[in-house]
Structure formats: C-alpha cells, structure tokens
PDB file of C-alpha atoms in Angstrom:
ATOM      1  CA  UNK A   1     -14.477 -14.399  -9.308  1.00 83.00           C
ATOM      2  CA  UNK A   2     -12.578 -11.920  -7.410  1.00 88.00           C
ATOM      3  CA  UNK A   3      -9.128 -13.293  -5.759  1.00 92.00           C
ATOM      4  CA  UNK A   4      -7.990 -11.135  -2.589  1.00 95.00           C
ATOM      5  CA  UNK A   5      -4.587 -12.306  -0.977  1.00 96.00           C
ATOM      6  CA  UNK A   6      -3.567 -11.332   2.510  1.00 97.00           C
ATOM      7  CA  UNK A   7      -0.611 -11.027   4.317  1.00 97.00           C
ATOM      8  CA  UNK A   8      -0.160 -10.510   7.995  1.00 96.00           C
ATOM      9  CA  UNK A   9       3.183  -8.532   8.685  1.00 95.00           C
ATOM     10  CA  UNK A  10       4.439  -6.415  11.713  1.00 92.00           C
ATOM     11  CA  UNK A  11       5.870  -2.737  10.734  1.00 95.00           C
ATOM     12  CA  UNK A  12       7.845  -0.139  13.007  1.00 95.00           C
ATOM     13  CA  UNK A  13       6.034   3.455  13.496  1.00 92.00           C
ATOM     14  CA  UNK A  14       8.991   5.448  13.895  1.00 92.00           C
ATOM     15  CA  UNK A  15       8.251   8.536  16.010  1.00 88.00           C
ATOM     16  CA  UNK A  16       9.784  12.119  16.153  1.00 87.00           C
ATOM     17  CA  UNK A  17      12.538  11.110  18.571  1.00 91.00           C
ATOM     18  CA  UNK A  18      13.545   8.035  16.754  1.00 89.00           C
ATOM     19  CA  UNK A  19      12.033   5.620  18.734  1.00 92.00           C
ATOM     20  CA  UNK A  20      10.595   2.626  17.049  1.00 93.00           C
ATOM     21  CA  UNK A  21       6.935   1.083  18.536  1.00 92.00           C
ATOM     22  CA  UNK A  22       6.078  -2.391  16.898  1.00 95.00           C
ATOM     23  CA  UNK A  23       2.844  -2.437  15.226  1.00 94.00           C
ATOM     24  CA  UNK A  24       0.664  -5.091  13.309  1.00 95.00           C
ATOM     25  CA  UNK A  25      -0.213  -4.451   9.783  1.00 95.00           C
ATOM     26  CA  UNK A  26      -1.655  -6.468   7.042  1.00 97.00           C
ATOM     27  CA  UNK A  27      -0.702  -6.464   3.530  1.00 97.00           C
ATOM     28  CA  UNK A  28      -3.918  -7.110   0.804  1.00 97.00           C
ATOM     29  CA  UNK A  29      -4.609  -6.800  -2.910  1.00 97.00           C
ATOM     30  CA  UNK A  30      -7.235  -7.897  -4.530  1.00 94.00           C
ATOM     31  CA  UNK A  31      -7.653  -8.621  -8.698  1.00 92.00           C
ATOM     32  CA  UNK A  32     -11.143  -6.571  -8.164  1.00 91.00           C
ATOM     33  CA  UNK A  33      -8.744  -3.658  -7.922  1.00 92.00           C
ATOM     34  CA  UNK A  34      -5.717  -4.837  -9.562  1.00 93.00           C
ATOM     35  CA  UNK A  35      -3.976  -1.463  -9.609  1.00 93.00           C
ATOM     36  CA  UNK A  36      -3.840  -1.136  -6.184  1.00 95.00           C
ATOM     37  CA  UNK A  37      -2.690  -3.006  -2.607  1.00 97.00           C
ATOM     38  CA  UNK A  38      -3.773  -1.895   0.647  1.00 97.00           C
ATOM     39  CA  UNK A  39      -2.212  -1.809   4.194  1.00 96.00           C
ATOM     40  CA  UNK A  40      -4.520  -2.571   7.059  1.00 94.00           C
ATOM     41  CA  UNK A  41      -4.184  -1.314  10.476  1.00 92.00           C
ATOM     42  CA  UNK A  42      -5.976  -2.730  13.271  1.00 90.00           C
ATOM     43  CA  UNK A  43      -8.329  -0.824  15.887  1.00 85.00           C
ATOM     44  CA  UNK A  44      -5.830  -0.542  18.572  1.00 85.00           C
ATOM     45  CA  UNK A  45      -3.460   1.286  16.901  1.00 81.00           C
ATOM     46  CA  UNK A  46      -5.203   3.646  15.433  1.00 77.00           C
ATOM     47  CA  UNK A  47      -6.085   7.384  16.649  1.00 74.00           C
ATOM     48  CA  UNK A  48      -9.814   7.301  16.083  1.00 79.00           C
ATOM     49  CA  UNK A  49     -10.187   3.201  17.392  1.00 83.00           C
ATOM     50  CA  UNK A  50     -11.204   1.791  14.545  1.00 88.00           C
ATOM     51  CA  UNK A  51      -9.607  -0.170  11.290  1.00 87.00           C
ATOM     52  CA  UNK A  52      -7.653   2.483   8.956  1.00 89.00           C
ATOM     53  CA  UNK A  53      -6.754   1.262   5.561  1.00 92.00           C
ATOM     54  CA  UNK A  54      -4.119   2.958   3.319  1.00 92.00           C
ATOM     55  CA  UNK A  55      -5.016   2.277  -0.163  1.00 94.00           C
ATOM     56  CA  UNK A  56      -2.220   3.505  -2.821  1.00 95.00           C
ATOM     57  CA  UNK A  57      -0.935   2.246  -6.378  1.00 95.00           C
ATOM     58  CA  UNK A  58       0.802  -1.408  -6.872  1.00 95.00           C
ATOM     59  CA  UNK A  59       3.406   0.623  -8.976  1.00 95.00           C
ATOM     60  CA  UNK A  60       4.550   2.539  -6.287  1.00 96.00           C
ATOM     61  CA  UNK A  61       5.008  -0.192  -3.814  1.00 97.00           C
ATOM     62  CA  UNK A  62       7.415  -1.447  -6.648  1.00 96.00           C
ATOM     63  CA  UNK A  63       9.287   1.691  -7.350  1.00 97.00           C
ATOM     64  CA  UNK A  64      10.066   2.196  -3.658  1.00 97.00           C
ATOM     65  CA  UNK A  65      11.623  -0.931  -2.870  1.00 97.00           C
ATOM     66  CA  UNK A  66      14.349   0.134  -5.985  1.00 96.00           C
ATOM     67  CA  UNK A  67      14.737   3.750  -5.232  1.00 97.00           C
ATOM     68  CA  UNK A  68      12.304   6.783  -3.477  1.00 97.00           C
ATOM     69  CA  UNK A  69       9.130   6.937  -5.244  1.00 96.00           C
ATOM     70  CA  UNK A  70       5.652   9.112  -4.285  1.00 94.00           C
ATOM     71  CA  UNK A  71       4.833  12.512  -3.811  1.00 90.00           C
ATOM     72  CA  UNK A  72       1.213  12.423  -2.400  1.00 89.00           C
ATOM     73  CA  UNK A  73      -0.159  11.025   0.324  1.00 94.00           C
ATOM     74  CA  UNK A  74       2.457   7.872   0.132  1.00 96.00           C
ATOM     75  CA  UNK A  75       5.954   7.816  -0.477  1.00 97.00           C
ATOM     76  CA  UNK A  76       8.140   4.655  -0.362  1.00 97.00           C
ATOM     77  CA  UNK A  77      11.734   4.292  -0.480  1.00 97.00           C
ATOM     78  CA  UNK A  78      14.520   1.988   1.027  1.00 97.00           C
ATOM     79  CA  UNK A  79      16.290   2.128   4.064  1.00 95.00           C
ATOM     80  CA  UNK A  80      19.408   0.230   3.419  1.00 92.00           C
ATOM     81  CA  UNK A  81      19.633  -2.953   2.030  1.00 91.00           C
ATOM     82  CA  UNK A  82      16.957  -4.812   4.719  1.00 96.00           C
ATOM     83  CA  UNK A  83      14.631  -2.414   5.261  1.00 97.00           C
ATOM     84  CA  UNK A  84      11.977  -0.333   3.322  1.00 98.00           C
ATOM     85  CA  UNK A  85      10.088   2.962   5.050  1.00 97.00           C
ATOM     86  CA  UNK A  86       6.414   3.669   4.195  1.00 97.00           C
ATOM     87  CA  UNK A  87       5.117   7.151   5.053  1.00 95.00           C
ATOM     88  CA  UNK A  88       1.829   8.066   4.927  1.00 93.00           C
ATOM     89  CA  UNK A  89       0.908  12.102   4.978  1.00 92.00           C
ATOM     90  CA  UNK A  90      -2.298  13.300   6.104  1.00 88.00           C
ATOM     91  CA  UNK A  91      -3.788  16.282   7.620  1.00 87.00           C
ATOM     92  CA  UNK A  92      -3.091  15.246  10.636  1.00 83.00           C
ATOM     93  CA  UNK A  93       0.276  14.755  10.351  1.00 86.00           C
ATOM     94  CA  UNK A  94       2.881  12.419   9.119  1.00 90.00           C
ATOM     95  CA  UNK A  95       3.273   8.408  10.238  1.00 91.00           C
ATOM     96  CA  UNK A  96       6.689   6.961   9.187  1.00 95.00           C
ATOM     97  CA  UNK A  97       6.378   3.293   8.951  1.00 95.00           C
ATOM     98  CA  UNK A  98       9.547   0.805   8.469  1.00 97.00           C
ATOM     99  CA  UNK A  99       9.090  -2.785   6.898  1.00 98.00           C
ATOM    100  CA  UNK A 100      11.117  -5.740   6.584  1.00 97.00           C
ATOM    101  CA  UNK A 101      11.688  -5.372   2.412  1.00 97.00           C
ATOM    102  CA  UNK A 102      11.523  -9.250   2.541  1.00 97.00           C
ATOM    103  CA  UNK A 103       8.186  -8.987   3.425  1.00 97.00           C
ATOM    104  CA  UNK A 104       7.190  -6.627   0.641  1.00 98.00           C
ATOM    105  CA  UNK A 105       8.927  -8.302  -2.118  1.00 97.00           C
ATOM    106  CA  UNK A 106       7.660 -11.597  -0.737  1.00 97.00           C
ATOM    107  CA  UNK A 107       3.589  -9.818  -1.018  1.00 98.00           C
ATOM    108  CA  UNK A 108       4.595  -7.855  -4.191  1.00 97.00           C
ATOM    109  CA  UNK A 109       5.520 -10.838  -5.743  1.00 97.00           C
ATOM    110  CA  UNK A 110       2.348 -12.846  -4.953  1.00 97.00           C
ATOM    111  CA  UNK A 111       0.436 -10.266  -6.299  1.00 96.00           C
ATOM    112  CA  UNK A 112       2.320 -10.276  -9.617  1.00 96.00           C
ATOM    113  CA  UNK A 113       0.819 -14.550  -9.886  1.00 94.00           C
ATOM    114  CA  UNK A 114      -2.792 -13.019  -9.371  1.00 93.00           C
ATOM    115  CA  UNK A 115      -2.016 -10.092 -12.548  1.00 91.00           C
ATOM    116  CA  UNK A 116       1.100  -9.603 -14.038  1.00 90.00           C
ATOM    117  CA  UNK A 117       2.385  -5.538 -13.844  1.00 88.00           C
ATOM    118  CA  UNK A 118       1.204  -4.198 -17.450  1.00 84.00           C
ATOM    119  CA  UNK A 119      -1.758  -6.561 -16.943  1.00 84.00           C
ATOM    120  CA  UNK A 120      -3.970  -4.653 -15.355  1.00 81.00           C
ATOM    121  CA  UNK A 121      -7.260  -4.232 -17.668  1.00 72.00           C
ATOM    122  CA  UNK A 122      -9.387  -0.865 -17.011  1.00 58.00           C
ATOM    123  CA  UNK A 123     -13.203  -2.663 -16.267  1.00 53.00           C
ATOM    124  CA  UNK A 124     -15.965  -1.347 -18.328  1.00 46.00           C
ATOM    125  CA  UNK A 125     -17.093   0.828 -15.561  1.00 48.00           C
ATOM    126  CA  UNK A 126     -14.013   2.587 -14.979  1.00 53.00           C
ATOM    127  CA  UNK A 127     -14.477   3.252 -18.714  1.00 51.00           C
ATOM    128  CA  UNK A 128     -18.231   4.478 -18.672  1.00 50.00           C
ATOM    129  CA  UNK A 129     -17.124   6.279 -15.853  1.00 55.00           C
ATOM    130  CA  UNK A 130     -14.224   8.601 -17.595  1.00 54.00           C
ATOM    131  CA  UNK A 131     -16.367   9.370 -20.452  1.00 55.00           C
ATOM    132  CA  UNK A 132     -19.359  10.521 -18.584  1.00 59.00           C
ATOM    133  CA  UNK A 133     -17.097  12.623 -16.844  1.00 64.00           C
ATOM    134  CA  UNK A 134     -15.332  14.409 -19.372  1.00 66.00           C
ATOM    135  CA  UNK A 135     -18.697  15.034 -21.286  1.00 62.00           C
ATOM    136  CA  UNK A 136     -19.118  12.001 -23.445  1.00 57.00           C
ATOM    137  CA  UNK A 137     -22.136   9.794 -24.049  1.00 52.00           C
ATOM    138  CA  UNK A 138     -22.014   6.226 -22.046  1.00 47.00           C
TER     139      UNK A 138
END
C-alpha cells in the first residue's frame, strides 16, 4: 500500500516588476514515487485553466533549502533566512515562486517518516525498464 501525504501551502508568484500575487499551492509525495514530491497548482491560477503539477526530485527540494541547487526545469535556493524561491522554467517562460522555508522543511521532513533519503529502492519495473532500454534481455 501506497502512502501519499499532502500539504496545503500558499506561495508568492513574483512577477517581472517585483510585485508579489498570493497563490495556493499544494505540497505531495507519495512512497509510489519515493524519489520525487510534487507541487500542485489549482485551475484558477493557471494559464491554460486547468490543474498544473510540477513534478521534480526530493533531493533537490533538500539541496535548495541549504544553498542554490537545479539547473533544469527547477531550481531552488534560499532567500534569506525565512524564505525559499522555487522557479520553474518552461517554454513559455519563467514563474518565480517564493515559499515560507518553514513550510518546506516542515513537508520535507514528513516525507523523510514515509522513506528515509538513501532509502529509496528502484521497483522492479524501473529495473526491467533500464535494461530493455539499453539493449538487455528482461
């Protein structure tokens, strides 16, 4: 059996003028997936209306409370001792998000009480999966 934890949390979309719009976001991870957590934005705020979900690596979450961490499509670092941005880059531009860091050490460390960091076992089909791919037999 699968455990998924939520958390409800509000973020600040900082724009290109420095203004700051309060947004809902919720905070997930689930052990199905245990490398990763997931930030889910409601409809409304949104540019094509419907539910967007950033999905990036438990690690880096970690990393960029301590110090900037990412290159891809999310990067994570501090912003002073209180606050932590998120940025996520896609095609369509960039969307700088700022959190309470509370509020992602407080997730973070529920996750770690679900699976530990270093914990994290690659399933079978993850495993099937790589060595189909790079020619083997499953």
């Amino acid at each position: 059996m699968y455990v998924t934890l939520e958390q409800p949390t509000g973020a600040r979309l900082v724009t290109a003028t420095d203004q700051e719009i309060a947004i809902p976001a919720t905070l997930r991870y689930t052990s199905e997936d245990p490398l990763a957590v997931h930030i889910d934005f409601p409809p409304h705020v949104t540019l094509d209306g419907e539910v967007t979900t950033w999905t990036f690596a438990r690690v880096l979450l970690g990393e960029g409370l301590r110090a900037p961490a990412g290159i891809g499509s999310v990067r994570v670092r501090p912003c002073g001792d209180s606050h932590t941005y998120v940025e996520f880059h896609a095609p369509q531009g960039m969307a700088r998000l700022r959190f309470a860091s509370a509020d992602l050490l407080r997730f973070l460390a529920r996750t770690y009480t679900v699976i530990a960091p270093g914990e994290e076992a690659v399933g079978a089909e993850l495993d099937h999966g790589l060595v189909a791919l790079f020619g083997g037999r499953v």
